[in-house]
CSV table of C-alpha atoms in Angstrom, one decimal:
chain,number,residue,atom,x,y,z
A,84,MET,CA,-7.0,-3.4,-0.9
A,85,ARG,CA,-8.2,-7.0,-1.4
A,86,ASP,CA,-10.5,-6.7,1.6
A,87,THR,CA,-12.4,-3.8,0.0
A,88,VAL,CA,-12.7,-5.6,-3.3
A,89,ARG,CA,-14.0,-8.7,-1.5
A,90,TYR,CA,-16.5,-6.6,0.4
A,91,ARG,CA,-17.8,-4.8,-2.7
A,92,ARG,CA,-18.3,-8.1,-4.5
A,93,GLY,CA,-20.4,-9.5,-1.6
A,94,TYR,CA,-17.8,-11.9,-0.1
A,95,PRO,CA,-17.8,-14.4,-3.0
A,96,GLY,CA,-17.5,-18.0,-1.8
A,97,GLN,CA,-17.9,-17.2,1.9
A,98,ARG,CA,-19.9,-19.8,3.9
A,99,ASP,CA,-22.0,-18.2,6.6
A,100,GLY,CA,-23.2,-19.9,9.7
A,101,GLN,CA,-26.8,-20.2,10.8
A,102,SER,CA,-26.6,-17.6,13.6
A,103,THR,CA,-29.5,-15.2,14.2
A,104,THR,CA,-27.9,-13.4,17.1
A,105,ILE,CA,-27.6,-10.0,15.3
A,106,LEU,CA,-31.2,-10.3,14.1
A,107,ASP,CA,-32.4,-11.1,17.6
A,108,PHE,CA,-30.5,-8.0,18.9
A,109,TYR,CA,-32.1,-5.7,16.3
A,110,LEU,CA,-35.5,-7.1,17.0
A,111,ASN,CA,-34.9,-6.0,20.6
A,112,ARG,CA,-35.0,-9.6,21.9
A,113,ILE,CA,-31.5,-9.9,23.4
A,114,ALA,CA,-28.9,-7.5,24.9
A,115,SER,CA,-25.5,-6.9,23.5
A,116,THR,CA,-22.4,-8.2,25.3
A,117,PRO,CA,-20.0,-7.8,27.1
A,118,ASP,CA,-19.6,-4.6,29.2
A,119,GLY,CA,-22.4,-2.2,29.1
A,120,GLY,CA,-24.6,-4.8,27.5
A,121,ALA,CA,-28.1,-3.5,26.7
A,122,LYS,CA,-31.0,-4.0,24.3
A,123,ILE,CA,-30.9,-1.9,21.2
A,124,GLU,CA,-33.9,0.3,22.3
A,125,ALA,CA,-32.1,1.2,25.5
A,126,ILE,CA,-28.9,2.0,23.7
A,127,LEU,CA,-30.6,4.3,21.2
A,128,ALA,CA,-32.6,6.0,23.9
A,129,ASP,CA,-29.8,6.5,26.4
A,130,CYS,CA,-26.8,7.2,24.3
A,131,HIS,CA,-28.1,9.6,21.6
A,132,GLY,CA,-26.6,12.9,22.6
A,133,ASP,CA,-24.9,11.6,25.7
A,134,TYR,CA,-21.4,11.6,24.3
A,135,GLU,CA,-19.6,10.5,27.4
A,136,LEU,CA,-21.8,7.4,27.8
A,137,LEU,CA,-21.6,6.5,24.1
A,138,ALA,CA,-17.8,7.0,24.1
A,139,LYS,CA,-17.5,4.7,27.2
A,140,TYR,CA,-19.2,1.7,25.6
A,141,LEU,CA,-18.7,2.5,21.9
A,142,SER,CA,-16.1,-0.2,21.2
A,143,GLY,CA,-18.6,-2.8,22.3
A,144,TYR,CA,-21.8,-1.3,20.9
A,145,ILE,CA,-20.4,-0.5,17.5
A,146,GLN,CA,-20.2,-4.2,16.4
A,147,TRP,CA,-23.8,-4.8,17.4
A,148,LEU,CA,-25.2,-1.6,16.0
A,149,PHE,CA,-23.3,-1.9,12.7
A,150,PRO,CA,-22.8,-5.6,11.9
A,151,ILE,CA,-20.8,-6.8,9.0
A,152,ARG,CA,-20.0,-10.2,7.5
A,153,GLU,CA,-16.5,-10.2,9.0
A,154,LYS,CA,-15.4,-11.1,12.5
A,155,GLY,CA,-14.6,-8.0,14.6
A,156,LEU,CA,-11.3,-7.4,16.3
A,157,ALA,CA,-12.8,-7.4,19.7
A,158,GLY,CA,-16.1,-7.9,21.4
A,159,ASP,CA,-18.6,-10.8,21.4
A,160,ALA,CA,-20.8,-9.8,18.5
A,161,PRO,CA,-20.8,-12.6,15.8
A,162,PRO,CA,-20.4,-11.8,12.1
A,163,LEU,CA,-23.6,-10.9,10.3
A,164,THR,CA,-24.8,-13.8,8.1
A,165,LYS,CA,-26.2,-13.3,4.6
A,166,PRO,CA,-29.7,-14.5,5.5
A,167,GLU,CA,-29.8,-12.1,8.4
A,168,ALA,CA,-28.6,-9.2,6.1
A,169,GLU,CA,-31.3,-10.0,3.5
A,170,PHE,CA,-34.1,-10.1,6.1
A,171,MET,CA,-32.9,-7.0,8.0
A,172,ALA,CA,-32.6,-5.0,4.8
A,173,THR,CA,-36.3,-5.4,4.1
A,174,ASN,CA,-37.8,-5.4,7.6
A,175,GLU,CA,-39.2,-1.9,8.4
A,176,SER,CA,-38.7,-2.3,12.1
A,177,VAL,CA,-35.1,-3.2,11.7
A,178,ARG,CA,-34.5,-0.5,9.1
A,179,GLY,CA,-35.9,2.1,11.4
A,180,ARG,CA,-33.5,1.1,14.1
A,181,VAL,CA,-30.5,1.1,11.7
A,182,LEU,CA,-31.5,4.6,10.7
A,183,ARG,CA,-31.7,5.7,14.3
A,184,ALA,CA,-28.3,4.2,15.1
A,185,TYR,CA,-26.8,5.9,12.1
A,186,LYS,CA,-28.2,9.3,13.1
A,187,MET,CA,-26.8,8.7,16.6
A,188,MET,CA,-23.3,8.1,15.3
A,189,LEU,CA,-23.5,11.1,12.9
A,190,ASP,CA,-24.4,13.3,15.8
A,191,PHE,CA,-21.5,11.8,17.8
A,192,TYR,CA,-19.0,12.9,15.1
A,193,GLY,CA,-20.6,16.3,14.5
A,194,PHE,CA,-22.9,15.6,11.6
A,195,ARG,CA,-26.6,15.2,11.0
A,196,LEU,CA,-28.7,13.4,8.3
A,197,ALA,CA,-30.1,16.2,6.1
A,198,CYS,CA,-32.4,13.8,4.2
A,199,ASP,CA,-33.7,10.4,5.2
A,200,GLU,CA,-34.4,9.5,1.6
A,201,THR,CA,-31.1,10.5,-0.2
A,202,GLY,CA,-28.7,10.1,2.8
A,203,GLU,CA,-27.4,13.6,2.4
A,204,VAL,CA,-25.1,14.5,5.3
A,205,GLU,CA,-24.3,17.9,6.7
A,206,ARG,CA,-22.7,19.5,9.7
A,207,ALA,CA,-24.9,19.7,12.8
A,208,ASP,CA,-24.1,22.5,15.3
A,209,GLU,CA,-21.3,24.7,13.9
A,210,SER,CA,-20.2,25.6,17.4
A,211,GLN,CA,-19.8,21.9,18.3
A,212,TYR,CA,-18.6,20.6,15.0
A,213,PRO,CA,-14.8,21.1,15.5
A,214,ARG,CA,-14.8,19.3,18.9
A,215,ARG,CA,-17.0,16.4,17.6
A,216,ILE,CA,-15.2,15.9,14.3
A,217,ASN,CA,-11.9,15.8,16.3
A,218,TYR,CA,-12.9,12.3,17.5
A,219,LEU,CA,-12.1,11.1,14.0
A,220,LEU,CA,-8.6,12.5,14.5
A,221,MET,CA,-7.9,10.9,17.9
A,222,ARG,CA,-4.8,8.9,18.5
A,223,GLY,CA,-5.9,5.5,19.5
A,224,PRO,CA,-5.3,1.8,18.9
A,225,CYS,CA,-5.2,1.4,15.1
A,226,GLY,CA,-7.1,4.6,14.7
A,227,LYS,CA,-10.2,3.1,16.4
A,228,HIS,CA,-12.6,5.8,15.4
A,229,GLN,CA,-11.5,5.4,11.8
A,230,LEU,CA,-12.1,1.7,12.1
A,231,HIS,CA,-15.6,2.5,13.4
A,232,ILE,CA,-16.3,4.7,10.4
A,233,THR,CA,-15.1,1.8,8.1
A,234,ARG,CA,-17.5,-0.6,9.9
A,235,ILE,CA,-20.4,1.9,9.6
A,236,ILE,CA,-19.9,2.3,5.8
A,237,LYS,CA,-19.7,-1.4,5.3
A,238,SER,CA,-22.8,-2.0,7.4
A,239,LEU,CA,-24.9,0.5,5.5
A,240,GLY,CA,-24.2,-1.5,2.4
A,241,GLU,CA,-25.4,-4.7,4.0
A,242,LEU,CA,-28.6,-3.4,5.8
A,243,GLY,CA,-30.5,-1.7,2.9
A,244,TYR,CA,-28.8,1.7,3.0
A,245,GLN,CA,-26.2,1.3,0.3
A,246,HIS,CA,-27.3,4.6,-1.2
A,247,PHE,CA,-26.2,6.3,2.1
A,248,GLN,CA,-22.5,5.2,1.5
A,249,ARG,CA,-21.5,7.8,-1.1
A,250,PRO,CA,-23.0,10.9,0.8
A,251,LEU,CA,-21.2,9.9,3.9
A,252,VAL,CA,-17.8,9.3,2.3
A,253,GLU,CA,-18.2,12.5,0.2
A,254,THR,CA,-18.9,14.5,3.3
A,255,LEU,CA,-15.9,13.0,5.2
A,256,ILE,CA,-13.6,13.8,2.3
A,257,SER,CA,-14.8,17.4,2.0
A,258,GLY,CA,-14.9,17.9,5.8
A,259,GLY,CA,-11.2,16.8,6.1
A,260,ARG,CA,-10.3,19.5,3.5
A,261,ILE,CA,-11.5,22.3,5.8
A,262,TYR,CA,-8.9,21.3,8.4
A,263,ASP,CA,-6.0,22.0,6.2
A,264,ARG,CA,-6.3,25.6,7.4
A,265,CYS,CA,-6.4,24.7,11.1
A,266,PRO,CA,-3.4,25.0,13.4
A,267,ALA,CA,-1.2,22.0,13.6
A,268,HIS,CA,-2.1,21.6,17.3
A,269,TYR,CA,-5.8,21.4,18.1
A,270,ASP,CA,-7.2,20.1,21.5
A,271,GLY,CA,-4.1,18.0,22.0
A,272,TYR,CA,-4.1,16.3,18.6
A,273,GLY,CA,-1.8,17.3,15.8
A,274,ILE,CA,-1.4,17.0,12.1
A,275,VAL,CA,-0.3,13.3,12.1
A,276,PRO,CA,-3.8,11.9,13.0
A,277,LEU,CA,-5.3,14.5,10.6
A,278,ARG,CA,-3.4,13.1,7.7
A,279,MET,CA,-4.2,9.6,8.9
A,280,ALA,CA,-7.9,10.4,8.7
A,281,LYS,CA,-7.6,11.9,5.3
A,282,LYS,CA,-5.8,8.8,4.0
A,283,SER,CA,-8.6,6.6,5.4
A,284,ALA,CA,-11.1,8.7,3.6
A,285,THR,CA,-9.3,8.8,0.3
A,286,ARG,CA,-7.6,5.4,0.1
A,287,LEU,CA,-10.0,3.2,2.0
A,288,TRP,CA,-13.5,4.6,2.5
A,289,VAL,CA,-13.9,5.5,-1.1
A,290,HIS,CA,-13.3,1.9,-2.1
A,291,LEU,CA,-16.1,0.6,0.1
A,292,VAL,CA,-18.9,2.3,-1.9
A,293,ARG,CA,-20.6,-0.7,-3.6
A,294,ASP,CA,-22.3,1.1,-6.5
A,295,ASP,CA,-19.8,1.0,-9.4
A,296,ASN,CA,-20.8,4.4,-10.9
A,297,GLU,CA,-20.7,6.1,-7.5
A,298,HIS,CA,-17.4,4.5,-6.7
A,299,GLN,CA,-15.8,5.8,-9.9
A,300,ASP,CA,-17.3,9.2,-9.4
A,301,LEU,CA,-15.7,9.4,-5.9
A,302,CYS,CA,-12.4,8.2,-7.3
A,303,ARG,CA,-12.5,11.0,-9.8
A,304,MET,CA,-13.2,13.5,-7.1
A,305,VAL,CA,-10.4,12.3,-5.0
A,306,PHE,CA,-8.0,12.5,-7.9
A,307,HIS,CA,-9.0,16.1,-8.8
A,308,LYS,CA,-9.0,17.4,-5.3
A,309,TYR,CA,-6.1,15.7,-3.6
A,310,ARG,CA,-3.7,14.4,-6.2
A,311,GLU,CA,-1.0,16.9,-5.0
A,312,ASP,CA,-1.2,16.3,-1.2
A,313,ILE,CA,-2.1,12.6,-0.7
A,314,ARG,CA,-0.1,10.9,-3.4
A,315,GLY,CA,2.8,9.1,-1.8
A,316,PRO,CA,5.8,7.3,-3.3
A,317,GLY,CA,4.5,4.6,-5.7
A,318,ASP,CA,0.9,5.8,-5.7
A,319,ASP,CA,-0.9,5.1,-9.0
A,320,PHE,CA,-4.3,6.7,-9.5
A,321,SER,CA,-4.5,5.0,-12.9
A,322,LEU,CA,-6.0,2.0,-11.0
A,323,THR,CA,-9.0,4.0,-9.7
A,324,VAL,CA,-9.6,6.9,-12.1
A,325,ALA,CA,-12.3,6.0,-14.6
A,326,ALA,CA,-11.7,6.8,-18.3
A,327,PRO,CA,-13.9,9.5,-19.8
A,328,PRO,CA,-16.4,8.6,-22.6
A,329,THR,CA,-14.8,7.6,-25.8
A,330,PRO,CA,-14.9,10.4,-28.4
A,331,LEU,CA,-15.8,9.9,-32.0
A,332,PRO,CA,-12.7,9.2,-34.2
A,333,THR,CA,-11.6,11.9,-36.6
A,334,PRO,CA,-11.2,10.8,-40.3
A,335,HIS,CA,-7.5,10.5,-41.4
A,336,ASP,CA,-6.3,11.2,-37.9
A,337,THR,CA,-3.8,8.8,-36.2
A,338,THR,CA,-4.9,9.9,-32.8
A,339,SER,CA,-6.4,7.1,-30.7
A,340,SER,CA,-10.1,7.2,-30.2
A,341,LYS,CA,-9.8,6.1,-26.6
A,342,ALA,CA,-8.3,8.3,-23.9
A,343,VAL,CA,-5.1,6.8,-22.4
A,344,GLY,CA,-4.8,9.1,-19.4
A,345,LEU,CA,-5.5,12.4,-17.7
A,346,LEU,CA,-3.5,15.7,-17.6
A,347,ASP,CA,-4.9,18.2,-15.1
A,348,GLY,CA,-8.3,16.6,-15.4
A,349,LEU,CA,-8.3,16.6,-19.3
A,350,PRO,CA,-8.4,13.4,-21.3
A,351,VAL,CA,-5.2,12.6,-23.2
A,352,TYR,CA,-5.0,10.6,-26.4
A,353,ALA,CA,-2.1,8.7,-27.9
A,354,ALA,CA,-0.8,10.1,-31.2
A,355,ALA,CA,1.9,9.2,-33.7
A,356,ASN,CA,5.6,9.0,-32.8
A,357,GLY,CA,5.0,8.6,-29.1
A,358,CYS,CA,3.3,12.0,-28.8
A,359,PHE,CA,0.0,12.8,-27.2
A,360,LYS,CA,-3.0,15.0,-27.9
A,361,VAL,CA,-5.3,16.9,-25.5
A,362,ARG,CA,-8.4,19.0,-26.3
A,363,VAL,CA,-8.2,22.4,-24.7
A,364,ASP,CA,-11.1,24.8,-25.2
A,365,GLY,CA,-12.3,22.8,-28.2
A,366,GLU,CA,-8.9,22.7,-29.9
A,367,MET,CA,-6.8,19.6,-30.1
A,368,ARG,CA,-3.2,20.3,-29.1
A,369,THR,CA,-0.1,18.1,-29.4
A,370,LEU,CA,2.0,17.2,-26.5
A,371,PRO,CA,5.6,15.9,-26.9
A,372,ALA,CA,6.5,12.4,-25.7
A,373,ALA,CA,8.5,14.0,-22.9
A,374,ALA,CA,5.2,15.0,-21.3
A,375,LYS,CA,4.3,11.4,-20.5
A,376,PRO,CA,5.6,11.5,-16.8
A,377,LYS,CA,3.1,14.3,-16.1
A,378,ILE,CA,0.2,12.2,-17.5
A,379,VAL,CA,-1.8,9.9,-15.2
A,380,MET,CA,-2.0,6.9,-17.4
A,381,PHE,CA,-5.0,4.6,-17.4
A,382,VAL,CA,-4.6,0.9,-17.0
A,383,ASP,CA,-5.6,-1.1,-20.0
A,384,GLU,CA,-7.6,-4.0,-18.5
A,385,GLN,CA,-6.9,-6.2,-21.6
A,386,GLN,CA,-3.1,-5.7,-21.1
A,387,ARG,CA,-3.2,-6.2,-17.4
A,388,PRO,CA,-1.8,-9.6,-16.5
A,389,ALA,CA,-4.3,-12.1,-15.1
A,390,GLN,CA,-4.4,-11.9,-11.3
A,391,HIS,CA,-5.1,-14.7,-8.9
A,392,LYS,CA,-8.2,-14.8,-6.8
A,393,PRO,CA,-8.0,-15.4,-3.0
A,394,THR,CA,-8.8,-19.0,-2.3
A,395,MET,CA,-8.3,-19.3,1.4
A,396,GLN,CA,-8.3,-17.5,4.7
A,397,ILE,CA,-5.5,-17.3,7.2
A,398,ILE,CA,-5.8,-16.0,10.8
A,399,VAL,CA,-3.4,-13.4,12.1
A,400,LYS,CA,-2.7,-12.6,15.8
A,401,ALA,CA,-1.1,-9.2,16.2
A,402,LEU,CA,1.1,-8.0,19.1
A,403,THR,CA,-1.9,-5.9,20.4
A,404,GLY,CA,-3.9,-9.1,20.8
A,405,ASN,CA,-6.1,-8.3,17.9
A,406,VAL,CA,-7.1,-11.4,15.8
A,407,PHE,CA,-8.3,-11.0,12.3
A,408,THR,CA,-8.5,-13.0,9.0
A,409,LEU,CA,-6.9,-12.3,5.6
A,410,CYS,CA,-8.1,-13.6,2.3
A,411,VAL,CA,-5.1,-14.9,0.4
A,412,ALA,CA,-4.0,-17.4,-2.2
A,413,PRO,CA,-1.3,-20.1,-1.7
A,414,SER,CA,0.9,-18.2,-4.2
A,415,ASP,CA,0.9,-15.0,-2.2
A,416,THR,CA,4.2,-14.2,-0.7
A,417,ILE,CA,5.1,-13.4,2.9
A,418,GLU,CA,5.7,-9.8,1.6
A,419,ASP,CA,2.1,-9.7,0.4
A,420,VAL,CA,0.9,-10.8,3.8
A,421,LYS,CA,3.0,-8.2,5.6
A,422,ALA,CA,1.5,-5.5,3.4
A,423,ASP,CA,-2.0,-6.6,4.3
A,424,ILE,CA,-1.0,-6.6,8.0
A,425,GLN,CA,0.3,-3.1,7.7
A,426,HIS,CA,-3.0,-2.1,6.1
A,427,ARG,CA,-4.9,-3.5,9.1
A,428,GLU,CA,-2.5,-2.8,12.0
A,429,GLY,CA,-0.3,0.0,10.8
A,430,THR,CA,2.9,-2.0,11.6
A,431,PRO,CA,5.6,-1.5,8.9
A,432,PRO,CA,6.7,-4.8,7.2
A,433,PHE,CA,10.3,-4.4,8.4
A,434,GLN,CA,9.0,-4.5,12.0
A,435,GLN,CA,7.0,-7.7,11.5
A,436,LEU,CA,8.4,-11.1,12.5
A,437,LEU,CA,5.9,-13.8,11.8
A,438,MET,CA,5.7,-17.3,13.3
A,439,PHE,CA,3.8,-20.3,12.1
A,440,GLY,CA,3.8,-23.7,13.9
A,441,GLY,CA,6.7,-22.7,16.2
A,442,ARG,CA,9.0,-21.4,13.5
A,443,THR,CA,9.6,-18.1,11.8
A,444,VAL,CA,8.4,-17.5,8.3
A,445,GLY,CA,10.1,-14.9,6.2
A,446,GLU,CA,12.4,-12.4,7.8
A,447,LEU,CA,12.3,-8.7,8.7
A,448,VAL,CA,13.9,-7.7,5.4
A,449,GLY,CA,15.3,-10.0,2.8
A,450,PRO,CA,14.7,-12.6,0.1
A,451,GLU,CA,12.9,-15.0,2.4
A,452,ASN,CA,9.9,-12.7,2.2
A,453,GLU,CA,9.5,-13.5,-1.5
A,454,ARG,CA,8.7,-17.1,-0.7
A,455,SER,CA,5.0,-18.2,-1.1
A,456,LEU,CA,2.7,-19.3,1.7
A,457,ALA,CA,2.5,-22.7,0.0
A,458,SER,CA,6.3,-23.1,0.3
A,459,TYR,CA,5.9,-22.8,4.1
A,460,GLY,CA,3.0,-25.3,4.1
A,461,ILE,CA,0.5,-22.6,5.2
A,462,GLN,CA,-3.0,-23.7,4.4
A,463,ASP,CA,-6.6,-22.5,4.9
A,464,ASN,CA,-7.5,-21.4,8.4
A,465,ASP,CA,-3.8,-21.7,9.6
A,466,MET,CA,-2.7,-19.0,12.1
A,467,LEU,CA,0.3,-16.7,11.8
A,468,ARG,CA,1.5,-14.8,14.9
A,469,LEU,CA,3.3,-11.5,15.1
A,470,VAL,CA,6.0,-11.8,17.8
A,471,GLU,CA,8.4,-9.4,19.5
A,472,PHE,CA,12.0,-10.0,18.4
A,473,MET,CA,15.5,-9.3,19.5
A,474,GLN,CA,18.8,-9.1,17.7
A,475,ILE,CA,21.7,-11.5,18.5
A,476,PHE,CA,25.2,-11.8,17.2
A,477,VAL,CA,26.0,-15.2,15.6
A,478,LYS,CA,29.5,-16.3,15.1
A,479,GLY,CA,29.9,-18.9,12.3
A,480,LEU,CA,32.4,-21.7,12.0
A,481,ASP,CA,34.6,-19.6,9.7
A,482,GLY,CA,34.9,-16.9,12.3
A,483,SER,CA,32.5,-14.5,10.6
A,484,THR,CA,29.9,-12.6,12.7
A,485,SER,CA,26.4,-11.8,11.6
A,486,ILE,CA,23.3,-10.4,13.2
A,487,LYS,CA,20.1,-12.5,13.4
A,488,CYS,CA,16.6,-11.5,14.6
A,489,VAL,CA,14.9,-14.2,16.8
A,490,PRO,CA,11.6,-14.2,18.7
A,491,LYS,CA,11.6,-13.1,22.3
A,492,LEU,CA,10.4,-16.1,24.2
A,493,ASN,CA,10.3,-17.0,27.9
A,494,ASN,CA,13.0,-19.6,27.7
A,495,ALA,CA,16.5,-19.1,26.2
A,496,HIS,CA,17.1,-20.3,22.7
A,497,LYS,CA,20.0,-22.2,21.2
A,498,CYS,CA,20.6,-20.9,17.8
A,499,THR,CA,22.5,-23.3,15.4
A,500,ASP,CA,23.3,-22.7,11.8
């Protein structure tokens, strides 16, 4: 989640280079690279409506058409710089091409832009919509089409179309709801990728909307529509649901004037003796203390412990070959890093064995994962590698036998305790 917060805050503290490559591409001066490289006018002219051609080169084109201020997982497109973004957001020629690229991708996924001013999105051809939207549900490396949507939402916020973010996310959330009534098997893709797409919409895309008011509105919508079927173990919507307006206090009433949570969408207030009160049809009713587990409690920002801010970046190389950066603090634990890797790659923490400087850091499961990055000497711009591992039996001097997980390397290891 830290990545989304960092994006919404505009990458505080990030130092951009002086590259103008993305700007030159959008001004139709240079072609994209590598495979299928072409200038932007050729891409927009040839690929709009030609789904096979667009699908063939999309993994390369997407990073050029929708640049963001982060290094992509593949391809040769450099990150967008802040000066480039500021110029592109105000240049009419560039904005026009951004709009055309956005319309092309909406069409690819079965939507169309209903209004160029507000960014309202609607379904395109009803006969083609199921087949086109199915691209979002495809099984692929790390859910590649969902990563593409993530990039598009971020890029809209950088290139002068921030007001397009909410309509797109809102449509994707509502569109996914329709498919709850579809058969579990559709064109070769089942319910697993469907739930993955829904989670992307409700747990990731919502938090990319930069406007604070629109972000909170979407969080409310997600809570009210999906709280029963997307909440997993440990989910806490109190971190995202905005509190309703503070009501006027009632004289001689011990009820709190500020809502402390929600119950079925209604604001709940703290009362005496651990009880709660909720207003139903204009009447204030008392709830016993035993009702607390059913209440989605808000988080009091004043009581929340101070949290550290990321102060450095580390580079992670995954088993797939993907290379990406994570914003962390020296006090972050290996467990924190594994959770971030799972968010990016989908690999569960207990299947992650990390190496740094020729030695393992942390372990698959155990107390070593509670050690901080600083304790391992990991600093800014250091690289961690995910490696394949194997289990070996180790016999100690006392005759006891234990199982250890060690990296799979070309040469045999000698393990000593």
